[in-house]
């Protein structure tokens, strides 16, 4: 069976995976068995490839996302994907009988990014997160062989919180791409203007807005944390690591006095170490 090469503007496997160490959360906890880590890295590779095509690729991004849709077709129709990331997905899909819907949702989220740059309400933003973040949690649960409706709901709380956390860290960067994920209704509520964001002015109104948004994401982590109890052993600890990584990122924003316009706060090594200790405490408590 022959296959064509990916479009030249599609990043390589190495370029896709190089950001894994810079995430707020461990992509695949070192506590997990090697085979689970491998499959989680395969899922991460797909999610990162999709985001890079939707956010940074040169040329017609919608056409590139259509190409990626075709790669998913190949995975599920017995074809041969052309990209290394997609070839690595095949054994993961087969091993855990993963449906195609989560992969399609992530692609559709990036299509939405090409035409939607503002969200009027939090409900609209949460619906976007249901495409852009929550499917990743579903994929992880399939790999953990723990895919149930109840766990999906708890995972959705965690993944939405992780997505919001990333948005709150990257307000200035997103604004440069003419994207504003802060709900417009919240901007109005705190009397904060889009001009102030564009000019990178961390006014008192903007800081109050960001405190509200950080607290909202923190509450979502709290709502989803019960998922840890439903997963035995290292699988539960891996989910706890996602949560604590996200909380550490939110705490970094708090320490920066909610100024995400002139910087993109990230937890330092000490904060990451404290987060790891909290994961161990959760494991002992539960």
mmCIF file of C-alpha atoms in Angstrom:
data_model
loop_
_atom_site.group_PDB
_atom_site.id
_atom_site.type_symbol
_atom_site.label_atom_id
_atom_site.label_comp_id
_atom_site.label_asym_id
_atom_site.label_seq_id
_atom_site.Cartn_x
_atom_site.Cartn_y
_atom_site.Cartn_z
ATOM 1 C CA UNK A 1 0.000 0.000 0.000
ATOM 2 C CA UNK A 2 1.370 3.423 -0.949
ATOM 3 C CA UNK A 3 0.680 6.775 0.598
ATOM 4 C CA UNK A 4 1.466 10.370 -0.228
ATOM 5 C CA UNK A 5 3.664 12.598 1.898
ATOM 6 C CA UNK A 6 2.084 15.124 4.284
ATOM 7 C CA UNK A 7 1.824 18.735 3.082
ATOM 8 C CA UNK A 8 5.111 20.588 3.513
ATOM 9 C CA UNK A 9 3.633 22.970 6.105
ATOM 10 C CA UNK A 10 2.749 20.103 8.459
ATOM 11 C CA UNK A 11 5.255 19.847 11.348
ATOM 12 C CA UNK A 12 7.274 16.678 11.846
ATOM 13 C CA UNK A 13 6.784 14.226 14.701
ATOM 14 C CA UNK A 14 9.787 15.716 16.530
ATOM 15 C CA UNK A 15 8.461 19.255 16.149
ATOM 16 C CA UNK A 16 5.050 18.179 17.413
ATOM 17 C CA UNK A 17 6.399 16.431 20.514
ATOM 18 C CA UNK A 18 9.044 18.974 21.565
ATOM 19 C CA UNK A 19 6.518 20.979 23.609
ATOM 20 C CA UNK A 20 5.493 18.041 25.793
ATOM 21 C CA UNK A 21 7.838 19.046 28.614
ATOM 22 C CA UNK A 22 6.447 22.582 28.724
ATOM 23 C CA UNK A 23 2.845 21.699 29.508
ATOM 24 C CA UNK A 24 1.216 22.623 32.814
ATOM 25 C CA UNK A 25 0.664 18.923 33.493
ATOM 26 C CA UNK A 26 2.731 15.790 32.852
ATOM 27 C CA UNK A 27 1.707 14.355 29.486
ATOM 28 C CA UNK A 28 2.283 10.835 30.797
ATOM 29 C CA UNK A 29 3.194 10.379 34.445
ATOM 30 C CA UNK A 30 6.409 8.486 35.083
ATOM 31 C CA UNK A 31 4.416 6.458 37.605
ATOM 32 C CA UNK A 32 2.521 4.763 34.784
ATOM 33 C CA UNK A 33 3.653 1.537 33.104
ATOM 34 C CA UNK A 34 5.649 2.109 29.936
ATOM 35 C CA UNK A 35 2.914 0.815 27.618
ATOM 36 C CA UNK A 36 0.385 3.286 29.023
ATOM 37 C CA UNK A 37 2.875 6.120 28.750
ATOM 38 C CA UNK A 38 3.493 5.246 25.114
ATOM 39 C CA UNK A 39 -0.209 5.309 24.264
ATOM 40 C CA UNK A 40 -0.746 8.592 26.134
ATOM 41 C CA UNK A 41 2.132 10.149 24.215
ATOM 42 C CA UNK A 42 0.469 8.985 21.000
ATOM 43 C CA UNK A 43 -2.747 10.774 22.003
ATOM 44 C CA UNK A 44 -0.822 13.888 23.006
ATOM 45 C CA UNK A 45 0.897 13.859 19.624
ATOM 46 C CA UNK A 46 -2.423 13.966 17.817
ATOM 47 C CA UNK A 47 -3.760 16.774 20.030
ATOM 48 C CA UNK A 48 -0.600 18.855 19.529
ATOM 49 C CA UNK A 49 -0.513 18.254 15.771
ATOM 50 C CA UNK A 50 -4.121 19.383 15.513
ATOM 51 C CA UNK A 51 -3.457 22.536 17.531
ATOM 52 C CA UNK A 52 -0.350 23.406 15.552
ATOM 53 C CA UNK A 53 -2.239 23.117 12.280
ATOM 54 C CA UNK A 54 -5.016 25.323 13.643
ATOM 55 C CA UNK A 55 -2.815 27.906 15.384
ATOM 56 C CA UNK A 56 0.552 28.216 13.685
ATOM 57 C CA UNK A 57 0.658 26.490 10.290
ATOM 58 C CA UNK A 58 1.324 28.621 7.229
ATOM 59 C CA UNK A 59 -1.105 28.588 4.348
ATOM 60 C CA UNK A 60 -4.721 27.419 4.278
ATOM 61 C CA UNK A 61 -5.302 26.057 7.772
ATOM 62 C CA UNK A 62 -8.796 24.806 6.971
ATOM 63 C CA UNK A 63 -7.351 22.777 4.091
ATOM 64 C CA UNK A 64 -4.690 21.365 6.432
ATOM 65 C CA UNK A 65 -7.366 20.379 8.943
ATOM 66 C CA UNK A 66 -9.269 18.700 6.107
ATOM 67 C CA UNK A 67 -6.053 16.788 5.334
ATOM 68 C CA UNK A 68 -5.884 15.715 8.989
ATOM 69 C CA UNK A 69 -9.509 14.560 8.786
ATOM 70 C CA UNK A 70 -8.399 12.385 5.882
ATOM 71 C CA UNK A 71 -5.633 10.964 8.059
ATOM 72 C CA UNK A 72 -8.268 9.970 10.625
ATOM 73 C CA UNK A 73 -10.225 8.341 7.794
ATOM 74 C CA UNK A 74 -7.144 6.263 7.012
ATOM 75 C CA UNK A 75 -6.803 5.190 10.641
ATOM 76 C CA UNK A 76 -10.392 3.939 10.793
ATOM 77 C CA UNK A 77 -10.788 2.633 7.232
ATOM 78 C CA UNK A 78 -7.727 0.433 7.179
ATOM 79 C CA UNK A 79 -5.622 2.817 5.127
ATOM 80 C CA UNK A 80 -2.072 3.974 5.736
ATOM 81 C CA UNK A 81 -1.766 7.456 7.279
ATOM 82 C CA UNK A 82 0.985 9.582 5.778
ATOM 83 C CA UNK A 83 2.200 11.282 8.973
ATOM 84 C CA UNK A 84 4.242 9.611 11.705
ATOM 85 C CA UNK A 85 1.963 11.007 14.413
ATOM 86 C CA UNK A 86 -1.035 9.382 12.769
ATOM 87 C CA UNK A 87 0.730 6.078 12.215
ATOM 88 C CA UNK A 88 1.502 5.951 15.926
ATOM 89 C CA UNK A 89 -2.190 6.460 16.702
ATOM 90 C CA UNK A 90 -3.223 3.268 14.874
ATOM 91 C CA UNK A 91 -2.066 0.716 17.499
ATOM 92 C CA UNK A 92 -3.559 2.853 20.265
ATOM 93 C CA UNK A 93 -6.948 2.937 18.541
ATOM 94 C CA UNK A 94 -6.845 -0.801 17.882
ATOM 95 C CA UNK A 95 -5.641 -1.774 21.371
ATOM 96 C CA UNK A 96 -8.348 0.152 23.213
ATOM 97 C CA UNK A 97 -11.169 0.185 20.623
ATOM 98 C CA UNK A 98 -11.245 3.976 20.679
ATOM 99 C CA UNK A 99 -14.069 5.553 18.644
ATOM 100 C CA UNK A 100 -13.259 8.272 16.138
ATOM 101 C CA UNK A 101 -15.541 10.942 17.666
ATOM 102 C CA UNK A 102 -12.938 12.447 20.069
ATOM 103 C CA UNK A 103 -10.409 12.863 17.246
ATOM 104 C CA UNK A 104 -13.003 14.506 14.989
ATOM 105 C CA UNK A 105 -14.047 16.852 17.806
ATOM 106 C CA UNK A 106 -10.491 18.122 18.283
ATOM 107 C CA UNK A 107 -10.229 18.851 14.563
ATOM 108 C CA UNK A 108 -13.580 20.654 14.608
ATOM 109 C CA UNK A 109 -12.435 22.794 17.548
ATOM 110 C CA UNK A 110 -9.547 24.040 15.428
ATOM 111 C CA UNK A 111 -11.861 24.666 12.501
ATOM 112 C CA UNK A 112 -13.926 26.780 14.865
ATOM 113 C CA UNK A 113 -10.812 28.744 15.789
ATOM 114 C CA UNK A 114 -10.504 29.845 12.169
ATOM 115 C CA UNK A 115 -13.899 31.566 12.178
ATOM 116 C CA UNK A 116 -14.753 32.344 15.820
ATOM 117 C CA UNK A 117 -12.514 34.790 17.676
ATOM 118 C CA UNK A 118 -14.862 35.962 20.442
ATOM 119 C CA UNK A 119 -17.235 34.251 22.879
ATOM 120 C CA UNK A 120 -20.199 36.240 24.121
ATOM 121 C CA UNK A 121 -20.935 34.075 27.156
ATOM 122 C CA UNK A 122 -19.239 31.540 29.376
ATOM 123 C CA UNK A 123 -21.702 28.928 28.103
ATOM 124 C CA UNK A 124 -20.387 29.470 24.563
ATOM 125 C CA UNK A 125 -16.806 29.148 25.775
ATOM 126 C CA UNK A 126 -17.640 25.956 27.693
ATOM 127 C CA UNK A 127 -19.185 24.525 24.520
ATOM 128 C CA UNK A 128 -15.921 25.271 22.722
ATOM 129 C CA UNK A 129 -13.981 23.492 25.480
ATOM 130 C CA UNK A 130 -16.265 20.486 24.936
ATOM 131 C CA UNK A 131 -14.636 20.239 21.501
ATOM 132 C CA UNK A 132 -11.122 21.495 22.206
ATOM 133 C CA UNK A 133 -10.291 19.879 25.559
ATOM 134 C CA UNK A 134 -12.821 17.388 26.887
ATOM 135 C CA UNK A 135 -12.236 14.807 24.109
ATOM 136 C CA UNK A 136 -8.627 14.454 25.300
ATOM 137 C CA UNK A 137 -9.899 13.330 28.692
ATOM 138 C CA UNK A 138 -12.160 10.800 27.020
ATOM 139 C CA UNK A 139 -9.199 9.427 25.072
ATOM 140 C CA UNK A 140 -7.187 9.090 28.285
ATOM 141 C CA UNK A 141 -10.042 7.186 29.935
ATOM 142 C CA UNK A 142 -10.204 4.799 26.983
ATOM 143 C CA UNK A 143 -6.497 4.090 27.412
ATOM 144 C CA UNK A 144 -7.070 3.595 31.145
ATOM 145 C CA UNK A 145 -9.914 1.180 30.266
ATOM 146 C CA UNK A 146 -12.172 3.276 32.479
ATOM 147 C CA UNK A 147 -14.538 4.911 29.986
ATOM 148 C CA UNK A 148 -17.926 5.365 31.678
ATOM 149 C CA UNK A 149 -20.477 8.223 31.476
ATOM 150 C CA UNK A 150 -19.862 9.176 35.102
ATOM 151 C CA UNK A 151 -16.106 9.361 34.608
ATOM 152 C CA UNK A 152 -16.548 11.274 31.357
ATOM 153 C CA UNK A 153 -18.491 13.964 33.238
ATOM 154 C CA UNK A 154 -15.826 14.305 35.930
ATOM 155 C CA UNK A 155 -13.088 14.313 33.298
ATOM 156 C CA UNK A 156 -14.910 17.080 31.412
ATOM 157 C CA UNK A 157 -14.706 19.303 34.493
ATOM 158 C CA UNK A 158 -10.949 18.727 34.740
ATOM 159 C CA UNK A 159 -10.257 19.166 31.019
ATOM 160 C CA UNK A 160 -12.354 22.322 30.756
ATOM 161 C CA UNK A 161 -10.438 23.685 33.742
ATOM 162 C CA UNK A 162 -7.121 22.830 32.075
ATOM 163 C CA UNK A 163 -8.217 24.540 28.858
ATOM 164 C CA UNK A 164 -9.366 27.651 30.707
ATOM 165 C CA UNK A 165 -6.103 27.732 32.639
ATOM 166 C CA UNK A 166 -4.146 27.736 29.397
ATOM 167 C CA UNK A 167 -6.351 30.499 28.002
ATOM 168 C CA UNK A 168 -5.853 32.628 31.122
ATOM 169 C CA UNK A 169 -2.076 32.215 30.921
ATOM 170 C CA UNK A 170 -2.053 33.161 27.249
ATOM 171 C CA UNK A 171 -4.425 36.132 27.099
ATOM 172 C CA UNK A 172 -1.776 38.394 25.547
ATOM 173 C CA UNK A 173 -0.537 35.773 23.057
ATOM 174 C CA UNK A 174 -4.087 34.969 21.969
ATOM 175 C CA UNK A 175 -4.845 38.661 21.551
ATOM 176 C CA UNK A 176 -1.926 38.926 19.125
ATOM 177 C CA UNK A 177 -3.727 36.300 17.007
ATOM 178 C CA UNK A 178 -6.954 38.323 17.335
ATOM 179 C CA UNK A 179 -8.499 35.752 19.645
ATOM 180 C CA UNK A 180 -10.192 36.607 22.929
ATOM 181 C CA UNK A 181 -11.350 33.675 25.028
ATOM 182 C CA UNK A 182 -12.436 35.820 27.965
ATOM 183 C CA UNK A 183 -16.252 35.861 27.713
ATOM 184 C CA UNK A 184 -17.472 39.258 26.588
ATOM 185 C CA UNK A 185 -20.176 39.196 29.242
ATOM 186 C CA UNK A 186 -17.419 38.969 31.884
ATOM 187 C CA UNK A 187 -15.531 41.871 30.322
ATOM 188 C CA UNK A 188 -18.702 43.935 30.611
ATOM 189 C CA UNK A 189 -19.320 42.757 34.160
ATOM 190 C CA UNK A 190 -15.896 43.997 35.288
ATOM 191 C CA UNK A 191 -15.925 47.123 33.106
ATOM 192 C CA UNK A 192 -12.848 45.892 31.242
ATOM 193 C CA UNK A 193 -12.276 46.859 27.621
ATOM 194 C CA UNK A 194 -10.787 44.918 24.742
ATOM 195 C CA UNK A 195 -8.598 47.955 24.059
ATOM 196 C CA UNK A 196 -6.944 47.623 27.464
ATOM 197 C CA UNK A 197 -6.152 43.995 26.698
ATOM 198 C CA UNK A 198 -4.796 44.827 23.246
ATOM 199 C CA UNK A 199 -2.610 47.559 24.765
ATOM 200 C CA UNK A 200 -1.478 45.199 27.530
ATOM 201 C CA UNK A 201 -2.691 47.402 30.344
ATOM 202 C CA UNK A 202 -3.243 45.308 33.506
ATOM 203 C CA UNK A 203 -5.752 47.687 35.050
ATOM 204 C CA UNK A 204 -7.408 47.019 38.391
ATOM 205 C CA UNK A 205 -10.554 46.077 36.485
ATOM 206 C CA UNK A 206 -8.626 43.555 34.415
ATOM 207 C CA UNK A 207 -7.002 42.016 37.490
ATOM 208 C CA UNK A 208 -10.425 41.650 39.127
ATOM 209 C CA UNK A 209 -11.704 39.955 35.976
ATOM 210 C CA UNK A 210 -8.790 37.521 35.971
ATOM 211 C CA UNK A 211 -9.279 36.712 39.647
ATOM 212 C CA UNK A 212 -12.870 35.768 38.822
ATOM 213 C CA UNK A 213 -11.774 33.578 35.905
ATOM 214 C CA UNK A 214 -9.001 31.887 37.889
ATOM 215 C CA UNK A 215 -11.434 31.091 40.705
ATOM 216 C CA UNK A 216 -13.900 29.670 38.164
ATOM 217 C CA UNK A 217 -11.267 27.290 36.767
ATOM 218 C CA UNK A 218 -10.189 26.298 40.286
ATOM 219 C CA UNK A 219 -13.788 25.378 41.140
ATOM 220 C CA UNK A 220 -13.949 23.153 38.061
ATOM 221 C CA UNK A 221 -10.861 21.286 39.241
ATOM 222 C CA UNK A 222 -12.593 20.783 42.588
ATOM 223 C CA UNK A 223 -15.702 19.416 40.869
ATOM 224 C CA UNK A 224 -13.723 16.925 38.803
ATOM 225 C CA UNK A 225 -11.286 15.795 41.501
ATOM 226 C CA UNK A 226 -13.541 12.908 42.547
ATOM 227 C CA UNK A 227 -12.408 11.168 39.364
ATOM 228 C CA UNK A 228 -9.151 10.323 41.144
ATOM 229 C CA UNK A 229 -11.022 8.158 43.661
ATOM 230 C CA UNK A 230 -12.686 6.128 40.910
ATOM 231 C CA UNK A 231 -9.404 5.029 39.340
ATOM 232 C CA UNK A 232 -7.164 2.590 41.182
ATOM 233 C CA UNK A 233 -3.454 2.959 41.761
ATOM 234 C CA UNK A 234 -1.231 4.872 39.399
ATOM 235 C CA UNK A 235 -4.090 5.736 37.033
ATOM 236 C CA UNK A 236 -5.710 7.802 39.740
ATOM 237 C CA UNK A 237 -2.382 9.385 40.561
ATOM 238 C CA UNK A 238 -1.919 10.338 36.902
ATOM 239 C CA UNK A 239 -5.252 12.172 36.948
ATOM 240 C CA UNK A 240 -4.241 13.835 40.217
ATOM 241 C CA UNK A 241 -1.076 15.015 38.467
ATOM 242 C CA UNK A 242 -3.185 16.669 35.742
ATOM 243 C CA UNK A 243 -5.229 18.451 38.395
ATOM 244 C CA UNK A 244 -2.308 19.580 40.513
ATOM 245 C CA UNK A 245 -0.397 20.761 37.455
ATOM 246 C CA UNK A 246 -3.349 22.927 36.495
ATOM 247 C CA UNK A 247 -3.764 24.263 40.003
ATOM 248 C CA UNK A 248 -0.063 25.139 40.127
ATOM 249 C CA UNK A 249 -0.504 27.159 36.931
ATOM 250 C CA UNK A 250 -3.496 28.989 38.372
ATOM 251 C CA UNK A 251 -1.521 29.712 41.530
ATOM 252 C CA UNK A 252 1.256 31.190 39.385
ATOM 253 C CA UNK A 253 -1.295 33.627 37.947
ATOM 254 C CA UNK A 254 -2.355 34.557 41.458
ATOM 255 C CA UNK A 255 1.264 35.144 42.463
ATOM 256 C CA UNK A 256 1.625 37.451 39.458
ATOM 257 C CA UNK A 257 -1.283 39.489 40.833
ATOM 258 C CA UNK A 258 -3.348 38.383 37.816
ATOM 259 C CA UNK A 259 -1.129 40.226 35.354
ATOM 260 C CA UNK A 260 -1.180 37.981 32.287
ATOM 261 C CA UNK A 261 -0.818 40.840 29.822
ATOM 262 C CA UNK A 262 2.886 41.600 30.154
ATOM 263 C CA UNK A 263 3.869 38.029 31.044
ATOM 264 C CA UNK A 264 2.586 34.469 30.795
ATOM 265 C CA UNK A 265 2.899 33.138 34.358
ATOM 266 C CA UNK A 266 4.128 29.563 34.682
ATOM 267 C CA UNK A 267 4.862 27.519 37.805
ATOM 268 C CA UNK A 268 8.559 27.328 38.632
ATOM 269 C CA UNK A 269 10.460 24.181 39.603
ATOM 270 C CA UNK A 270 9.641 24.609 43.281
ATOM 271 C CA UNK A 271 5.935 24.962 42.536
ATOM 272 C CA UNK A 272 6.026 21.838 40.370
ATOM 273 C CA UNK A 273 7.741 19.941 43.197
ATOM 274 C CA UNK A 274 5.024 21.038 45.631
ATOM 275 C CA UNK A 275 2.410 19.886 43.144
ATOM 276 C CA UNK A 276 4.084 16.471 42.951
ATOM 277 C CA UNK A 277 3.995 16.208 46.743
ATOM 278 C CA UNK A 278 0.280 17.016 46.730
ATOM 279 C CA UNK A 279 -0.262 14.186 44.263
ATOM 280 C CA UNK A 280 1.447 11.784 46.656
ATOM 281 C CA UNK A 281 -0.659 13.049 49.563
ATOM 282 C CA UNK A 282 -3.828 12.519 47.534
ATOM 283 C CA UNK A 283 -2.749 8.969 46.807
ATOM 284 C CA UNK A 284 -2.172 8.282 50.485
ATOM 285 C CA UNK A 285 -5.476 9.867 51.535
ATOM 286 C CA UNK A 286 -7.540 8.066 48.905
#
